[in-house]
Structures are given as structure tokens and as C-alpha cells.
Short mmCIF file of N, CA and C in Angstrom, two decimals:
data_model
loop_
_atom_site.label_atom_id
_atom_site.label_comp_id
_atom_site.label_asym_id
_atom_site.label_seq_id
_atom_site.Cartn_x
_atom_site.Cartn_y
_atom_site.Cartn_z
N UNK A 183 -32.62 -34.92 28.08
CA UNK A 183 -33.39 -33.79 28.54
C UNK A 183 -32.62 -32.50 28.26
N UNK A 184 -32.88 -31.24 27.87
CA UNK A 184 -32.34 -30.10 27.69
C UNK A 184 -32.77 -29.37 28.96
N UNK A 185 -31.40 -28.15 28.88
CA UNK A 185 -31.48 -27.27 29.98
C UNK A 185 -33.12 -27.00 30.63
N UNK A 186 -33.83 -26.62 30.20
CA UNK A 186 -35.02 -26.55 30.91
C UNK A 186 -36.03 -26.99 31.25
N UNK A 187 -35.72 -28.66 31.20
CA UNK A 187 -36.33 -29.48 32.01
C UNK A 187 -37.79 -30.32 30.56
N UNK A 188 -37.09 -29.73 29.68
CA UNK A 188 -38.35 -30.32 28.20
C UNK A 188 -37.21 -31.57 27.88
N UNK A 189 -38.23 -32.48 26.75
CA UNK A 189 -37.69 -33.70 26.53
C UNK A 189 -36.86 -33.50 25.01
N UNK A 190 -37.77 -32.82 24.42
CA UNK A 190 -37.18 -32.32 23.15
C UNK A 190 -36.82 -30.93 22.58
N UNK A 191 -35.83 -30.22 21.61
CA UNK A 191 -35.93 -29.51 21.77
C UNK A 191 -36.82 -27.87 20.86
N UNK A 192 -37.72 -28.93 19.99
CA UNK A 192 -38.94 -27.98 20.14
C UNK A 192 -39.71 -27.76 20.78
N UNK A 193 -39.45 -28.21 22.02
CA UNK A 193 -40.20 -28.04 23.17
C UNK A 193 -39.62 -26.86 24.25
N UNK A 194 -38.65 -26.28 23.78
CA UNK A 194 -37.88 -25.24 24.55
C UNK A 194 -39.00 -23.94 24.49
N UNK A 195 -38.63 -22.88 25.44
CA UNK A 195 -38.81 -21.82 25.38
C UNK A 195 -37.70 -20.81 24.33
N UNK A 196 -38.58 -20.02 23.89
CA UNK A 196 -37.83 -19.15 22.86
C UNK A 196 -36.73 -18.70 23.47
N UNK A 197 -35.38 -18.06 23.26
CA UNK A 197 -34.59 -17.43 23.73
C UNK A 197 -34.90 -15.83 24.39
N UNK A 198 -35.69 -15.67 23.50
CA UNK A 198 -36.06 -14.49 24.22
C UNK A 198 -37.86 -14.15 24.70
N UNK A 199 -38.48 -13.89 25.43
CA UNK A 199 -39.53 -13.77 25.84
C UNK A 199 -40.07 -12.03 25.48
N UNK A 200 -41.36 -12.18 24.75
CA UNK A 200 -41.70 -10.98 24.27
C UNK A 200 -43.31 -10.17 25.18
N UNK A 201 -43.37 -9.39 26.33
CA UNK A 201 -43.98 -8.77 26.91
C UNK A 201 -44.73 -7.44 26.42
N UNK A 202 -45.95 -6.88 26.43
CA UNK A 202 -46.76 -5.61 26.21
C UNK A 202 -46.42 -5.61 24.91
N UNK A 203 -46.52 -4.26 24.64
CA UNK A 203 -46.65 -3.77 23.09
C UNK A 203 -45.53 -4.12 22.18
N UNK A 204 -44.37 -4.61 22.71
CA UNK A 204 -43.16 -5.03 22.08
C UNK A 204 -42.97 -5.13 20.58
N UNK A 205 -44.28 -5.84 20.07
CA UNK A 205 -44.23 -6.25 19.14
C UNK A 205 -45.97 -6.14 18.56
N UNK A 206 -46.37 -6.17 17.10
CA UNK A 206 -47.42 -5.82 16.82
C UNK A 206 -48.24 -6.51 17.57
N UNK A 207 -49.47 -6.39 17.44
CA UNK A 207 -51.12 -7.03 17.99
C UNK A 207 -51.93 -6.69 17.60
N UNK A 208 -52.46 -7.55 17.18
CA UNK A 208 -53.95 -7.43 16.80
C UNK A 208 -55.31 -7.40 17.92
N UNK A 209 -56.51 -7.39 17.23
CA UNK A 209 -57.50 -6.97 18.07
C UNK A 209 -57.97 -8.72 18.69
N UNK A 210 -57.76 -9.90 17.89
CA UNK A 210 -57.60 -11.10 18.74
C UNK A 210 -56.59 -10.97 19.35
N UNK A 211 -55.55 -10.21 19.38
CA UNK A 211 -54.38 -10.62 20.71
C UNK A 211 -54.67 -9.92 22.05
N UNK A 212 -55.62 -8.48 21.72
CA UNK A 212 -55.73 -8.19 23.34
C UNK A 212 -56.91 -8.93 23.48
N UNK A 213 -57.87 -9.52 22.72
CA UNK A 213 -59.30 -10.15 23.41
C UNK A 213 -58.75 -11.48 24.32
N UNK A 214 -58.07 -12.35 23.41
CA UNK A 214 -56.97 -13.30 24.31
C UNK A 214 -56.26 -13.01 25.52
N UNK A 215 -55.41 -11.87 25.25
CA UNK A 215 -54.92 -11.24 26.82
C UNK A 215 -55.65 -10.71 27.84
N UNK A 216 -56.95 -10.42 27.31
CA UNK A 216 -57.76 -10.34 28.43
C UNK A 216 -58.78 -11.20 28.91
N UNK A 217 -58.70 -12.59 28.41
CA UNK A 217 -58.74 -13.93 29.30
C UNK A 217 -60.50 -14.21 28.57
N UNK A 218 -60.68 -13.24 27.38
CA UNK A 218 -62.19 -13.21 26.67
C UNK A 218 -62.51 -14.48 25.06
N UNK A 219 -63.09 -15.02 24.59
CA UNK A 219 -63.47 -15.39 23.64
C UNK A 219 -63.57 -14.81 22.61
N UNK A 220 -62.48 -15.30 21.43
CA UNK A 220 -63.31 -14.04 20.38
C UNK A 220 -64.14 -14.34 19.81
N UNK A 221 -65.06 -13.45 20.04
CA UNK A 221 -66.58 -13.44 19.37
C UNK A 221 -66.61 -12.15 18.67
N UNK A 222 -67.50 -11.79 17.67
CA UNK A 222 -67.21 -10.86 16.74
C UNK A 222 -67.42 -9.25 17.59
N UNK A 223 -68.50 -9.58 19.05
CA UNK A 223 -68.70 -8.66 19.74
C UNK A 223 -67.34 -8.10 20.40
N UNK A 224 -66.57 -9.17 20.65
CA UNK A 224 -65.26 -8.63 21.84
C UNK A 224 -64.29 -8.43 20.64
N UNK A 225 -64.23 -9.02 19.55
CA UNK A 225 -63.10 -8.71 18.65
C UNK A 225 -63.37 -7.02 18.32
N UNK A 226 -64.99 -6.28 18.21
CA UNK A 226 -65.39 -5.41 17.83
C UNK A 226 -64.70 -3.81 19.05
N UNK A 227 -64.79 -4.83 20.33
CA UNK A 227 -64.67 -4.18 21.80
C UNK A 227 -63.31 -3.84 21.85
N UNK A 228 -62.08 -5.20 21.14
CA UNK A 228 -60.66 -4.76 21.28
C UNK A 228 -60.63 -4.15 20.18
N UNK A 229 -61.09 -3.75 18.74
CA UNK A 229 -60.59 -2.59 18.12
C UNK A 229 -61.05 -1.38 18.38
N UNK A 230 -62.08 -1.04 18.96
CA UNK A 230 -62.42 0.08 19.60
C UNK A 230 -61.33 0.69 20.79
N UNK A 231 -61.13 -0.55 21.62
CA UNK A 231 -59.85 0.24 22.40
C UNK A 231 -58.48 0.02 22.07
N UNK A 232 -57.79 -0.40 21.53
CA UNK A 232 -56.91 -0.40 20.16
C UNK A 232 -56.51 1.11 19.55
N UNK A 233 -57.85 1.75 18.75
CA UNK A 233 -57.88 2.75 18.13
C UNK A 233 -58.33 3.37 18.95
N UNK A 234 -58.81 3.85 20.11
CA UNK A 234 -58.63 4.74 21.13
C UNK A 234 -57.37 4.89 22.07
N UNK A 235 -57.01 3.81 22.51
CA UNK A 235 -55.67 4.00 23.48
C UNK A 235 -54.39 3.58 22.98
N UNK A 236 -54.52 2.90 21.31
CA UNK A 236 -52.89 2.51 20.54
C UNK A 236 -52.37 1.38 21.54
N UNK A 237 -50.80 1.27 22.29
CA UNK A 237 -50.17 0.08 22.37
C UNK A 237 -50.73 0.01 23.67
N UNK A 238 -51.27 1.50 24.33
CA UNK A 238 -51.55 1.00 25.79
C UNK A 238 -53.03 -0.19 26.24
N UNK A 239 -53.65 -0.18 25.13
CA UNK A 239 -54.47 -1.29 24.71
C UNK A 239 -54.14 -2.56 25.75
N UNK A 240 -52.84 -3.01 25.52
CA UNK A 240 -52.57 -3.88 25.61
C UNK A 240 -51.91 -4.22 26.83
N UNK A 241 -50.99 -3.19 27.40
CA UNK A 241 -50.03 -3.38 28.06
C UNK A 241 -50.78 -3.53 29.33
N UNK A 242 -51.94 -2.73 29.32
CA UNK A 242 -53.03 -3.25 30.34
C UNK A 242 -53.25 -4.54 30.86
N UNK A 243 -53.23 -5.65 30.13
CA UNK A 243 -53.30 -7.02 30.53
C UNK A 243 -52.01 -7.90 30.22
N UNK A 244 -50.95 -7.16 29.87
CA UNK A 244 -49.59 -8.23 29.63
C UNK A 244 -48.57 -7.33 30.85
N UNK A 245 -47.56 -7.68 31.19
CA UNK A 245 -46.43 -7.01 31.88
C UNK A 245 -45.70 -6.58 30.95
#
């Protein structure tokens, strides 16, 4: 067993954990973070607020 309780170790957590805008996103990553289906309507809904509000898009539904 490895330190965090997984059997193998591609089963670990990354070393580092990546939160909000940190890193790029797309318009499926905030429809996902906000707990929605992407359908071409909500994929349409996260680039609209994307290109209105930039990284704060996102940070809205991640910590």
C-alpha cells in the first residue's frame, strides 16, 4: 500500500493539487465545474461567461 492509503501507485494523487484559474480552461471545464452536462446549449452558456468575466468564470465554482 503507498502513503495514501491507494494499492498502486497510479493510483496516487498528483503531488501537487491545481485549484480556480491556475491553469487554462476551457468552456467544458467550467460547464463540468458547475455540476452541468455539456450540451451544446451550456457549452454555448460557459463561453459566453468565459468571454465576459475571463478567469473569474471559473473561480466561481472551484476554490
Amino acid at each position: 500500500m503507498t502513503t495514501n492509503g491507494s494499492k498502486t501507485p497510479s493510483e496516487r494523487r498528483p503531488a501537487e493539487l491545481y485549484t480556480g484559474s491556475e491553469r487554462p480552461f476551457d468552456a467544458e471545464d467550467l460547464v463540468r465545474a458547475s455540476g452541468r452536462e455539456p450540451t451544446p446549449q451550456s457549452l454555448a452558456w460557459a463561453q459566453r461567461l468565459i468571454d465576459e468575466k475571463g478567469r473569474a468564470a471559473i473561480e466561481r465554482y472551484l476554490p
